[in-house]
Amino acid sequence: MKMKELLLFLSCVLSVSADVLHEDIRIGGCSDSDGEDMLGLDGEEIAYADFNKQKEIYPQPPFIDPVTYMEGAYENAVANQQVCRGNLQNSRKGMKDFPLERDAPSGVMIYTRDEVEFGVQNTLICHVTGFYPAPVNVSWTKNGQKVTEGSSINVPYLNKDLTFTQISRLDFTPQPEHVYSCTVQHLAQTEPATKFYEVDSSGQSDPGVGPSAFCGVGLTVGLLGVAAGTFFLIKGNECS
Ligand SMILES: *[C@@H]1O[C@H](CO)[C@@H](O)[C@H](O)[C@H]1NC(C)=O
């Protein structure tokens, strides 16, 4: 455990010193029946306009310092929807209506949020990406039975290549040998895509090569730092 905390700390320092640029994004879209307006920072969703609840929603996890935008974010989104609908009508007329592009999801992944321990509440994540247009429908099963309780899905997130990503979550408590699945439906598919997750009988997920590789790189960088420090220390003493 201690080792993990140390590595986390190291990686934070690295990202602060090596990467000072941030990427801010605002995405607005509309159709005849629907609309979207979201604001993001560095690939994470910060806020979106909920046109049913008529307010700006900040879907941020509890462990970060909350980020909010200036007052009027929601009103701004509503105004932009009107502009968007107007543009949509004009483009339709200009292009004599356009055929809708269709891309089925290129990737569906299922994994757990936390390391698996029997009897300890966890969350299954179904990550769907590379589709157009949004949205996808995601349904869950547990041991072959449909489950709806404890599941949720985020609003579609636009990727750089103009396809979408959506993430569905299911709260679950791992028990030996239980099998879960998420099924993804999209209008460009000929049949739904299903991914299975089986709770490992050991109750521990394999940490794999990741942590040890990081540890190796961290140690190497650390040792190089010590060597460089020693070198300059000796050089400095020679001069004085
Ligand atoms: C998603 O679910 C809705 C509501 O059940 C349905 O109307 C729609 O056709 C579904 N979409 C796809 C692509 O299956």
Tab-separated table of C-alpha atoms and ligand atoms in Angstrom:
chain	number	residue	atom	x	y	z
A	1	MET	CA	0.000	0.000	0.000
A	2	LYS	CA	2.762	2.397	0.985
A	3	MET	CA	4.480	1.775	-2.336
A	4	LYS	CA	1.318	2.738	-4.219
A	5	GLU	CA	0.986	6.033	-2.378
A	6	LEU	CA	4.590	6.842	-3.108
A	7	LEU	CA	4.165	6.106	-6.815
A	8	LEU	CA	1.013	8.219	-6.995
A	9	PHE	CA	2.888	11.135	-5.452
A	10	LEU	CA	5.736	10.744	-7.922
A	11	SER	CA	3.469	10.719	-10.924
A	12	CYS	CA	1.689	13.889	-9.737
A	13	VAL	CA	4.942	15.797	-9.495
A	14	LEU	CA	5.933	14.624	-12.954
A	15	SER	CA	2.698	15.745	-14.551
A	16	VAL	CA	2.863	19.186	-12.939
A	17	SER	CA	6.398	19.877	-14.066
A	18	ALA	CA	6.176	18.337	-17.532
A	19	ASP	CA	2.715	19.366	-18.652
A	20	VAL	CA	1.467	22.891	-17.954
A	21	LEU	CA	-0.910	23.193	-20.906
A	22	HIS	CA	-4.628	22.579	-20.327
A	23	GLU	CA	-7.291	21.833	-22.850
A	24	ASP	CA	-10.662	23.462	-22.401
A	25	ILE	CA	-13.591	22.369	-24.525
A	26	ARG	CA	-17.202	23.339	-25.022
A	27	ILE	CA	-19.512	21.165	-27.106
A	28	GLY	CA	-22.962	22.173	-28.219
A	29	GLY	CA	-25.238	20.138	-30.448
A	30	CYS	CA	-28.874	19.858	-31.363
A	31	SER	CA	-31.400	17.834	-33.295
A	32	ASP	CA	-35.113	18.399	-33.812
A	33	SER	CA	-35.925	16.626	-30.566
A	34	ASP	CA	-32.791	16.836	-28.469
A	35	GLY	CA	-29.847	19.018	-27.485
A	36	GLU	CA	-26.539	18.882	-25.710
A	37	ASP	CA	-24.254	21.477	-24.199
A	38	MET	CA	-21.212	20.418	-22.213
A	39	LEU	CA	-18.035	21.958	-20.856
A	40	GLY	CA	-14.868	19.987	-20.250
A	41	LEU	CA	-11.301	20.366	-19.086
A	42	ASP	CA	-8.402	18.069	-20.046
A	43	GLY	CA	-10.677	15.354	-21.344
A	44	GLU	CA	-12.969	15.330	-18.308
A	45	GLU	CA	-16.537	16.492	-18.246
A	46	ILE	CA	-16.921	19.456	-15.872
A	47	ALA	CA	-20.507	20.506	-16.510
A	48	TYR	CA	-23.472	20.023	-18.792
A	49	ALA	CA	-26.818	21.699	-19.281
A	50	ASP	CA	-29.813	19.609	-18.205
A	51	PHE	CA	-32.652	20.956	-20.328
A	52	ASN	CA	-35.247	18.981	-18.336
A	53	LYS	CA	-34.143	20.199	-14.915
A	54	GLN	CA	-33.389	23.593	-16.482
A	55	LYS	CA	-30.017	24.043	-14.820
A	56	GLU	CA	-26.309	23.436	-15.209
A	57	ILE	CA	-25.168	20.120	-13.689
A	58	TYR	CA	-21.650	19.574	-12.360
A	59	PRO	CA	-21.127	15.782	-12.384
A	60	GLN	CA	-17.790	15.807	-10.565
A	61	PRO	CA	-16.575	13.141	-8.157
A	62	PRO	CA	-16.513	14.122	-4.450
A	63	PHE	CA	-12.741	13.777	-4.088
A	64	ILE	CA	-11.784	16.782	-6.261
A	65	ASP	CA	-12.024	20.495	-5.507
A	66	PRO	CA	-15.265	21.373	-7.313
A	67	VAL	CA	-14.973	23.502	-10.476
A	68	THR	CA	-17.875	25.770	-11.392
A	69	TYR	CA	-18.404	28.258	-14.218
A	70	MET	CA	-19.711	31.809	-13.997
A	71	GLU	CA	-23.417	32.449	-13.457
A	72	GLY	CA	-25.440	32.262	-16.630
A	73	ALA	CA	-23.855	29.085	-17.974
A	74	TYR	CA	-27.256	27.461	-18.306
A	75	GLU	CA	-28.887	30.524	-19.933
A	76	ASN	CA	-25.971	30.645	-22.339
A	77	ALA	CA	-26.572	26.987	-23.254
A	78	VAL	CA	-30.255	27.669	-23.920
A	79	ALA	CA	-29.408	30.596	-26.207
A	80	ASN	CA	-26.885	28.440	-28.071
A	81	GLN	CA	-29.518	25.760	-28.613
A	82	GLN	CA	-31.656	28.301	-30.438
A	83	VAL	CA	-28.743	29.284	-32.651
A	84	CYS	CA	-28.010	25.606	-33.282
A	85	ARG	CA	-31.590	24.838	-34.313
A	86	GLY	CA	-31.584	27.812	-36.655
A	87	ASN	CA	-28.319	26.639	-38.231
A	88	LEU	CA	-29.695	23.131	-38.550
A	89	GLN	CA	-32.706	24.353	-40.488
A	90	ASN	CA	-30.552	26.475	-42.783
A	91	SER	CA	-28.138	23.619	-43.508
A	92	ARG	CA	-31.041	21.319	-44.255
A	93	LYS	CA	-32.414	23.732	-46.786
A	94	GLY	CA	-28.997	24.471	-48.263
A	95	MET	CA	-27.985	20.835	-48.589
A	96	LYS	CA	-31.461	19.554	-49.509
A	97	ASP	CA	-31.362	17.445	-46.326
A	98	PHE	CA	-28.298	15.358	-45.574
A	99	PRO	CA	-27.889	11.645	-44.990
A	100	LEU	CA	-26.901	10.849	-41.421
A	101	GLU	CA	-23.468	9.314	-41.000
A	102	ARG	CA	-23.451	6.112	-38.992
A	103	ASP	CA	-20.576	4.437	-37.145
A	104	ALA	CA	-21.112	1.448	-34.856
A	105	PRO	CA	-19.088	1.463	-31.611
A	106	SER	CA	-15.456	0.540	-32.329
A	107	GLY	CA	-14.661	-0.395	-28.733
A	108	VAL	CA	-16.602	-1.843	-25.804
A	109	MET	CA	-14.742	-2.568	-22.552
A	110	ILE	CA	-15.952	-3.853	-19.200
A	111	TYR	CA	-13.924	-3.467	-16.005
A	112	THR	CA	-14.251	-2.684	-12.312
A	113	ARG	CA	-13.621	0.694	-10.747
A	114	ASP	CA	-11.777	-0.703	-7.717
A	115	GLU	CA	-9.704	-3.772	-7.038
A	116	VAL	CA	-12.084	-6.677	-6.495
A	117	GLU	CA	-12.654	-7.970	-2.969
A	118	PHE	CA	-15.480	-10.350	-2.139
A	119	GLY	CA	-18.372	-8.707	-0.328
A	120	VAL	CA	-16.997	-5.179	-0.801
A	121	GLN	CA	-19.134	-2.768	-2.828
A	122	ASN	CA	-17.636	-1.909	-6.195
A	123	THR	CA	-18.712	-0.508	-9.554
A	124	LEU	CA	-18.640	-2.180	-12.942
A	125	ILE	CA	-17.875	0.129	-15.831
A	126	CYS	CA	-18.916	-0.414	-19.430
A	127	HIS	CA	-16.897	1.930	-21.633
A	128	VAL	CA	-18.253	2.376	-25.167
A	129	THR	CA	-16.449	4.465	-27.746
A	130	GLY	CA	-16.148	5.271	-31.463
A	131	PHE	CA	-19.835	5.577	-32.353
A	132	TYR	CA	-21.867	8.153	-34.233
A	133	PRO	CA	-24.447	9.472	-33.766
A	134	ALA	CA	-25.060	9.427	-30.005
A	135	PRO	CA	-26.453	7.853	-27.926
A	136	VAL	CA	-26.035	4.133	-27.292
A	137	ASN	CA	-28.310	2.027	-25.102
A	138	VAL	CA	-26.528	-0.043	-22.475
A	139	SER	CA	-28.232	-2.837	-20.526
A	140	TRP	CA	-26.794	-5.045	-17.779
A	141	THR	CA	-27.252	-8.647	-16.697
A	142	LYS	CA	-26.174	-10.538	-13.578
A	143	ASN	CA	-25.949	-14.325	-13.995
A	144	GLY	CA	-28.114	-14.040	-17.096
A	145	GLN	CA	-30.876	-11.963	-15.442
A	146	LYS	CA	-31.520	-8.386	-16.483
A	147	VAL	CA	-30.645	-5.784	-13.824
A	148	THR	CA	-31.629	-2.139	-13.831
A	149	GLU	CA	-31.162	-1.095	-10.199
A	150	GLY	CA	-27.895	0.683	-9.499
A	151	SER	CA	-27.059	1.437	-13.122
A	152	SER	CA	-26.497	4.815	-14.726
A	153	ILE	CA	-25.078	6.275	-17.933
A	154	ASN	CA	-23.364	9.598	-18.585
A	155	VAL	CA	-24.207	12.032	-21.381
A	156	PRO	CA	-22.314	11.301	-24.641
A	157	TYR	CA	-18.797	12.701	-24.715
A	158	LEU	CA	-17.454	13.875	-28.082
A	159	ASN	CA	-14.024	12.510	-29.103
A	160	LYS	CA	-11.413	14.335	-31.178
A	161	ASP	CA	-12.355	12.262	-34.256
A	162	LEU	CA	-15.986	13.423	-33.865
A	163	THR	CA	-17.252	10.063	-32.661
A	164	PHE	CA	-18.752	9.684	-29.182
A	165	THR	CA	-17.893	7.910	-25.932
A	166	GLN	CA	-20.377	6.874	-23.259
A	167	ILE	CA	-19.781	5.205	-19.930
A	168	SER	CA	-22.386	3.133	-18.116
A	169	ARG	CA	-21.926	2.107	-14.483
A	170	LEU	CA	-23.423	-0.649	-12.381
A	171	ASP	CA	-23.018	-0.835	-8.597
A	172	PHE	CA	-22.323	-4.395	-7.542
A	173	THR	CA	-20.902	-6.465	-4.704
A	174	PRO	CA	-18.478	-9.101	-6.014
A	175	GLN	CA	-19.304	-12.705	-5.094
A	176	PRO	CA	-17.265	-15.706	-6.300
A	177	GLU	CA	-18.088	-16.809	-9.823
A	178	HIS	CA	-20.875	-14.315	-10.477
A	179	VAL	CA	-21.031	-13.315	-14.143
A	180	TYR	CA	-22.066	-9.885	-15.353
A	181	SER	CA	-22.541	-8.550	-18.852
A	182	CYS	CA	-23.182	-5.237	-20.532
A	183	THR	CA	-24.974	-5.135	-23.859
A	184	VAL	CA	-24.596	-2.168	-26.148
A	185	GLN	CA	-27.132	-1.186	-28.780
A	186	HIS	CA	-26.509	1.370	-31.465
A	187	LEU	CA	-28.463	2.145	-34.609
A	188	ALA	CA	-25.486	1.389	-36.887
A	189	GLN	CA	-25.130	-2.187	-35.560
A	190	THR	CA	-26.698	-5.227	-37.159
A	191	GLU	CA	-26.742	-6.892	-33.742
A	192	PRO	CA	-26.004	-5.756	-30.164
A	193	ALA	CA	-22.470	-6.126	-28.757
A	194	THR	CA	-22.108	-7.890	-25.404
A	195	LYS	CA	-19.119	-8.026	-23.052
A	196	PHE	CA	-18.895	-10.348	-20.041
A	197	TYR	CA	-17.247	-9.898	-16.689
A	198	GLU	CA	-16.686	-12.888	-14.427
A	199	VAL	CA	-15.702	-12.294	-10.824
A	200	ASP	CA	-12.311	-13.938	-10.446
A	201	SER	CA	-12.398	-16.837	-7.950
A	202	SER	CA	-9.359	-15.432	-6.131
A	203	GLY	CA	-11.174	-12.198	-5.351
A	204	GLN	CA	-8.144	-10.179	-6.397
A	205	SER	CA	-7.533	-8.729	-9.793
A	206	ASP	CA	-4.081	-9.340	-11.197
A	207	PRO	CA	-2.068	-6.134	-10.843
A	208	GLY	CA	-0.245	-7.091	-14.051
A	209	VAL	CA	2.928	-5.522	-15.314
A	210	GLY	CA	1.794	-1.883	-14.866
A	211	PRO	CA	2.838	-1.131	-11.270
A	212	SER	CA	6.178	-2.926	-11.491
A	213	ALA	CA	7.036	-1.123	-14.749
A	214	PHE	CA	6.251	2.231	-13.103
A	215	CYS	CA	8.310	1.227	-10.118
A	216	GLY	CA	11.265	0.377	-12.356
A	217	VAL	CA	11.063	3.658	-14.256
A	218	GLY	CA	10.621	5.598	-11.005
A	219	LEU	CA	13.639	3.960	-9.425
A	220	THR	CA	15.780	4.571	-12.511
A	221	VAL	CA	14.824	8.247	-12.641
A	222	GLY	CA	15.465	8.539	-8.909
A	223	LEU	CA	18.921	6.950	-9.166
A	224	LEU	CA	19.838	9.140	-12.136
A	225	GLY	CA	18.828	12.155	-10.033
A	226	VAL	CA	21.080	11.029	-7.189
A	227	ALA	CA	23.956	10.475	-9.634
A	228	ALA	CA	23.492	13.927	-11.187
A	229	GLY	CA	23.263	15.518	-7.728
A	230	THR	CA	26.460	13.831	-6.608
A	231	PHE	CA	28.239	14.910	-9.785
A	232	PHE	CA	27.350	18.580	-9.303
A	233	LEU	CA	28.150	18.397	-5.606
A	234	ILE	CA	31.658	17.153	-6.396
A	235	LYS	CA	32.108	19.674	-9.243
A	236	GLY	CA	30.925	22.470	-6.943
A	237	ASN	CA	33.445	21.471	-4.268
A	238	GLU	CA	36.269	21.388	-6.826
A	239	CYS	CA	35.585	25.001	-7.847
A	240	SER	CA	35.494	26.472	-4.346
B	1	LIG	C1	-32.710	2.618	-27.153
B	1	LIG	O1	-33.812	2.524	-26.274
B	1	LIG	C2	-34.928	3.324	-26.669
B	1	LIG	C3	-35.958	3.202	-25.565
B	1	LIG	O2	-36.158	1.886	-25.162
B	1	LIG	C4	-35.449	2.855	-28.014
B	1	LIG	O3	-36.534	3.658	-28.431
B	1	LIG	C5	-34.322	2.951	-29.051
B	1	LIG	O4	-34.756	2.439	-30.283
B	1	LIG	C6	-33.102	2.181	-28.560
B	1	LIG	N1	-31.999	2.430	-29.499
B	1	LIG	C7	-31.315	1.443	-30.076
B	1	LIG	C8	-30.233	1.848	-30.994
B	1	LIG	O5	-31.531	0.271	-29.871
